[in-house]
Short mmCIF file of C-alpha atoms in Angstrom, two decimals:
data_model
loop_
_atom_site.label_atom_id
_atom_site.label_comp_id
_atom_site.label_asym_id
_atom_site.label_seq_id
_atom_site.Cartn_x
_atom_site.Cartn_y
_atom_site.Cartn_z
CA MET P 1111 -111.84 -166.59 -163.48
CA SER P 1112 -115.57 -167.22 -163.71
CA LYS P 1113 -118.41 -167.22 -161.18
CA LEU P 1114 -120.56 -170.32 -160.72
CA ILE P 1115 -124.28 -169.71 -160.15
CA VAL P 1116 -126.79 -172.42 -159.31
CA THR P 1117 -130.27 -171.67 -160.67
CA ALA P 1118 -132.92 -173.99 -159.29
CA PHE P 1119 -136.69 -174.42 -159.31
CA ILE P 1120 -137.56 -175.64 -155.81
CA THR P 1121 -140.59 -176.28 -153.62
CA LEU P 1122 -141.10 -174.87 -150.13
CA ASP P 1123 -139.55 -178.05 -148.75
CA GLY P 1124 -136.55 -177.78 -151.05
CA VAL P 1125 -137.41 -180.42 -153.68
CA MET P 1126 -135.93 -179.77 -157.12
CA GLN P 1127 -136.74 -183.09 -158.77
CA ALA P 1128 -138.67 -183.20 -162.08
CA PRO P 1129 -140.26 -179.71 -162.06
CA GLY P 1130 -141.23 -179.84 -165.74
CA GLY P 1131 -142.81 -183.28 -166.13
CA PRO P 1132 -142.92 -186.91 -164.92
CA ASN P 1133 -140.60 -188.07 -167.69
CA GLU P 1134 -137.77 -185.89 -166.37
CA ASP P 1135 -136.86 -188.62 -163.89
CA VAL P 1136 -135.58 -191.18 -166.35
CA ASP P 1137 -134.53 -193.79 -163.77
CA LYS P 1138 -137.41 -194.58 -161.42
CA GLY P 1139 -140.15 -192.10 -162.23
CA PHE P 1140 -141.48 -189.49 -159.81
CA ALA P 1141 -145.10 -189.21 -158.72
CA HIS P 1142 -145.00 -185.41 -158.49
CA GLY P 1143 -143.32 -184.69 -161.84
CA GLY P 1144 -144.47 -181.44 -163.41
CA TRP P 1145 -145.16 -179.69 -160.09
CA GLN P 1146 -143.75 -176.38 -161.30
CA VAL P 1147 -145.81 -176.12 -164.51
CA PRO P 1148 -148.99 -174.62 -162.92
CA TYR P 1149 -146.95 -171.62 -161.74
CA VAL P 1150 -145.57 -170.72 -165.17
CA ASP P 1151 -147.20 -167.58 -166.52
CA GLU P 1152 -146.16 -164.54 -168.56
CA ASP P 1153 -144.62 -162.90 -165.51
CA PHE P 1154 -142.57 -166.01 -164.75
CA MET P 1155 -141.34 -166.35 -168.35
CA GLY P 1156 -140.27 -162.72 -168.38
CA LEU P 1157 -138.28 -163.39 -165.22
CA MET P 1158 -136.62 -166.47 -166.71
CA THR P 1159 -135.70 -164.59 -169.86
CA GLY P 1160 -133.94 -161.99 -167.75
CA ILE P 1161 -132.09 -164.64 -165.77
CA PHE P 1162 -130.65 -166.23 -168.90
CA GLU P 1163 -129.88 -162.94 -170.64
CA ARG P 1164 -128.25 -161.28 -167.62
CA THR P 1165 -126.59 -164.05 -165.67
CA ALA P 1166 -125.41 -166.81 -168.00
CA ASP P 1167 -122.39 -167.00 -170.28
CA HIS P 1168 -121.80 -170.75 -170.03
CA LEU P 1169 -124.10 -173.63 -169.05
CA LEU P 1170 -122.93 -176.49 -166.82
CA LEU P 1171 -125.11 -179.61 -166.70
CA GLY P 1172 -125.14 -183.16 -165.43
CA ARG P 1173 -125.83 -185.91 -167.92
CA LYS P 1174 -129.53 -186.42 -167.10
CA THR P 1175 -130.42 -182.73 -167.32
CA TYR P 1176 -128.34 -182.37 -170.47
CA ASP P 1177 -130.30 -185.18 -172.12
CA ILE P 1178 -133.61 -183.51 -171.18
CA PHE P 1179 -132.47 -180.12 -172.51
CA ALA P 1180 -130.87 -181.57 -175.64
CA ALA P 1181 -134.07 -183.42 -176.53
CA HIS P 1182 -136.11 -180.21 -176.40
CA TRP P 1183 -134.27 -176.96 -177.04
CA PRO P 1184 -132.59 -177.73 -180.41
CA ARG P 1185 -136.13 -178.21 -181.80
CA VAL P 1186 -137.15 -174.71 -180.69
CA THR P 1187 -136.00 -172.67 -183.68
CA ASP P 1188 -138.12 -169.54 -183.21
CA PRO P 1189 -135.65 -166.61 -183.45
CA ASN P 1190 -137.99 -164.60 -181.23
CA ASP P 1191 -137.68 -167.07 -178.34
CA PRO P 1192 -134.81 -165.50 -176.33
CA ILE P 1193 -134.31 -168.49 -174.02
CA ALA P 1194 -134.04 -170.95 -176.92
CA VAL P 1195 -131.68 -168.66 -178.81
CA LYS P 1196 -129.49 -168.30 -175.73
CA LEU P 1197 -129.41 -172.00 -174.83
CA ASN P 1198 -128.80 -173.20 -178.37
CA SER P 1199 -125.90 -170.82 -178.95
CA MET P 1200 -124.10 -170.63 -175.61
CA PRO P 1201 -121.25 -173.00 -174.63
CA LYS P 1202 -122.48 -176.03 -172.69
CA TYR P 1203 -120.30 -178.20 -170.44
CA VAL P 1204 -121.47 -181.64 -169.38
CA ALA P 1205 -120.23 -183.75 -166.48
CA SER P 1206 -120.76 -187.38 -167.42
CA ARG P 1207 -118.99 -190.68 -166.88
CA THR P 1208 -121.08 -192.52 -169.49
CA ARG P 1209 -121.17 -190.20 -172.51
CA ASP P 1210 -118.38 -190.15 -175.07
CA ARG P 1211 -119.94 -187.68 -177.52
CA LEU P 1212 -122.45 -184.81 -177.41
CA GLU P 1213 -124.63 -183.74 -180.32
CA TRP P 1214 -126.19 -180.47 -179.12
CA HIS P 1215 -124.43 -177.51 -180.75
CA ASN P 1216 -121.50 -176.06 -178.79
CA SER P 1217 -121.49 -178.82 -176.15
CA HIS P 1218 -118.30 -179.96 -174.44
CA LEU P 1219 -117.72 -183.08 -172.36
CA LEU P 1220 -115.84 -182.69 -169.06
CA LYS P 1221 -113.34 -185.46 -168.43
CA GLY P 1222 -112.40 -186.94 -165.07
CA GLU P 1223 -113.90 -186.21 -161.65
CA ALA P 1224 -116.63 -183.58 -161.80
CA ALA P 1225 -115.39 -181.43 -158.90
CA GLN P 1226 -111.84 -181.19 -160.25
CA SER P 1227 -113.05 -180.54 -163.80
CA VAL P 1228 -115.43 -177.77 -162.70
CA ALA P 1229 -112.75 -176.15 -160.53
CA GLN P 1230 -110.45 -176.05 -163.56
CA LEU P 1231 -113.28 -174.73 -165.73
CA LYS P 1232 -113.86 -171.85 -163.30
CA GLU P 1233 -110.19 -170.93 -163.59
CA GLN P 1234 -110.17 -171.09 -167.38
CA LEU P 1235 -113.40 -169.26 -168.26
CA ASP P 1236 -114.53 -165.67 -167.81
CA GLY P 1237 -118.05 -164.52 -167.02
CA VAL P 1238 -120.76 -166.63 -165.40
CA ILE P 1239 -121.20 -170.40 -165.44
CA MET P 1240 -124.80 -171.31 -164.68
CA THR P 1241 -125.95 -174.72 -163.48
CA GLN P 1242 -129.62 -175.68 -163.68
CA GLY P 1243 -131.23 -178.92 -162.55
CA SER P 1244 -128.59 -181.63 -162.19
CA SER P 1245 -129.12 -182.38 -158.48
CA ASP P 1246 -126.31 -184.92 -158.24
CA LEU P 1247 -123.85 -182.50 -159.84
CA ILE P 1248 -125.02 -179.64 -157.62
CA HIS P 1249 -124.51 -181.76 -154.50
CA THR P 1250 -120.95 -182.46 -155.67
CA LEU P 1251 -120.35 -178.74 -156.22
CA GLN P 1252 -121.70 -177.98 -152.74
CA GLN P 1253 -119.56 -180.62 -151.08
CA HIS P 1254 -116.45 -179.11 -152.70
CA ASP P 1255 -117.46 -175.50 -151.96
CA LEU P 1256 -117.59 -174.47 -155.63
CA VAL P 1257 -120.89 -172.53 -155.68
CA ASP P 1258 -120.56 -168.72 -155.69
CA GLU P 1259 -124.23 -167.70 -155.96
CA TYR P 1260 -127.73 -169.15 -155.94
CA ARG P 1261 -130.71 -168.03 -158.00
CA LEU P 1262 -133.67 -169.83 -156.43
CA LEU P 1263 -137.22 -169.89 -157.76
CA VAL P 1264 -139.30 -171.04 -154.80
CA ASN P 1265 -142.74 -172.36 -155.77
CA PRO P 1266 -145.62 -172.29 -153.25
CA VAL P 1267 -146.06 -176.06 -153.00
CA VAL P 1268 -144.89 -178.80 -150.59
CA LEU P 1269 -144.27 -182.32 -151.95
CA GLY P 1270 -142.87 -184.08 -148.91
CA THR P 1271 -140.59 -186.29 -150.97
CA GLY P 1272 -138.01 -186.01 -153.74
CA LYS P 1273 -134.41 -184.94 -154.34
CA ARG P 1274 -133.62 -181.73 -152.48
CA LEU P 1275 -131.36 -178.85 -153.41
CA PHE P 1276 -129.23 -179.11 -150.27
CA GLY P 1277 -128.18 -182.63 -149.37
CA GLU P 1278 -126.08 -184.05 -146.57
CA GLY P 1279 -122.45 -183.01 -146.81
CA ALA P 1280 -122.99 -179.50 -148.20
CA ALA P 1281 -120.23 -177.16 -147.08
CA PRO P 1282 -121.35 -174.72 -144.32
CA VAL P 1283 -121.52 -171.30 -145.97
CA ALA P 1284 -123.33 -168.08 -145.04
CA TRP P 1285 -125.23 -166.27 -147.80
CA THR P 1286 -126.43 -162.71 -148.37
CA LEU P 1287 -129.79 -161.96 -150.01
CA THR P 1288 -129.08 -159.71 -153.01
CA GLU P 1289 -132.46 -159.53 -154.74
CA CYS P 1290 -135.96 -160.86 -154.33
CA ARG P 1291 -139.25 -160.55 -156.19
CA THR P 1292 -142.50 -162.47 -156.40
CA THR P 1293 -144.34 -163.36 -159.62
CA SER P 1294 -148.09 -163.03 -160.04
CA ALA P 1295 -148.46 -166.80 -159.45
CA GLY P 1296 -146.59 -166.65 -156.15
CA VAL P 1297 -143.15 -167.89 -157.24
CA GLN P 1298 -140.50 -166.12 -155.21
CA TYR P 1299 -137.23 -165.44 -157.00
CA CYS P 1300 -134.29 -164.81 -154.67
CA GLY P 1301 -130.59 -164.26 -155.36
CA TYR P 1302 -127.91 -165.07 -152.81
CA GLU P 1303 -124.17 -164.33 -152.78
CA ARG P 1304 -121.50 -165.88 -150.58
CA ALA P 1305 -120.94 -164.14 -147.27
CA GLY P 1306 -118.15 -166.18 -145.68
CA THR P 1307 -118.51 -168.80 -142.98
CA PRO P 1308 -121.61 -169.10 -140.76
CA GLU P 1309 -121.64 -167.32 -137.42
CA TYR P 1310 -123.35 -168.85 -134.41
CA GLY P 1311 -124.95 -167.50 -131.27
CA SER P 1312 -127.42 -168.30 -128.54
CA PHE P 1313 -130.74 -166.91 -127.30
CA MET P 1314 -130.17 -168.32 -123.82
CA LEU P 1315 -130.60 -165.73 -121.07
CA GLU P 1316 -127.71 -165.07 -118.75
CA GLU P 1317 -128.14 -166.47 -115.27
CA GLN P 1318 -129.38 -163.84 -112.83
CA GLY P 1319 -127.34 -163.30 -109.65
#
């Protein structure tokens, strides 16, 4: 049985769309593409290296994010680049209704409905499955209560528009903060684990007799 972790670059208002460049939105374009790039520094890259080395055994991607990754990372052949080495070698699973073959080394196509396929994958694999990007896929995972942990990199910027990490229909779940640190550029990295169902209360004062 594996654990499914969502790793996401997000803004203060929860946008996760096209953090690395305008061309990442291949359908309609996105005016704010590349919003995360100004916050990438040596401290941030050290953090990302640790995330991949410590918390990823398998990579789960939607088709759009897979195409972005597959166009870039196989060309990064520097053996001293730990993220490239990890991504190019680790098993990759892709949820897609339109692809029939995958060319990136060690990539596997998931057949059928994404939620059912991922649930089966969690049963079959050991270790950690990490999902990055892939907002449509993440929303499907949320709606079917398949996410075990979040690793969020919150950037100090508000865009006011764009695809958000949590969409309508996400399953109500309570989360526990497990770790948190801030990079020199102000990116806050926070880890959250499942903590059961939400509890509710009220701040209303009792009526005085």
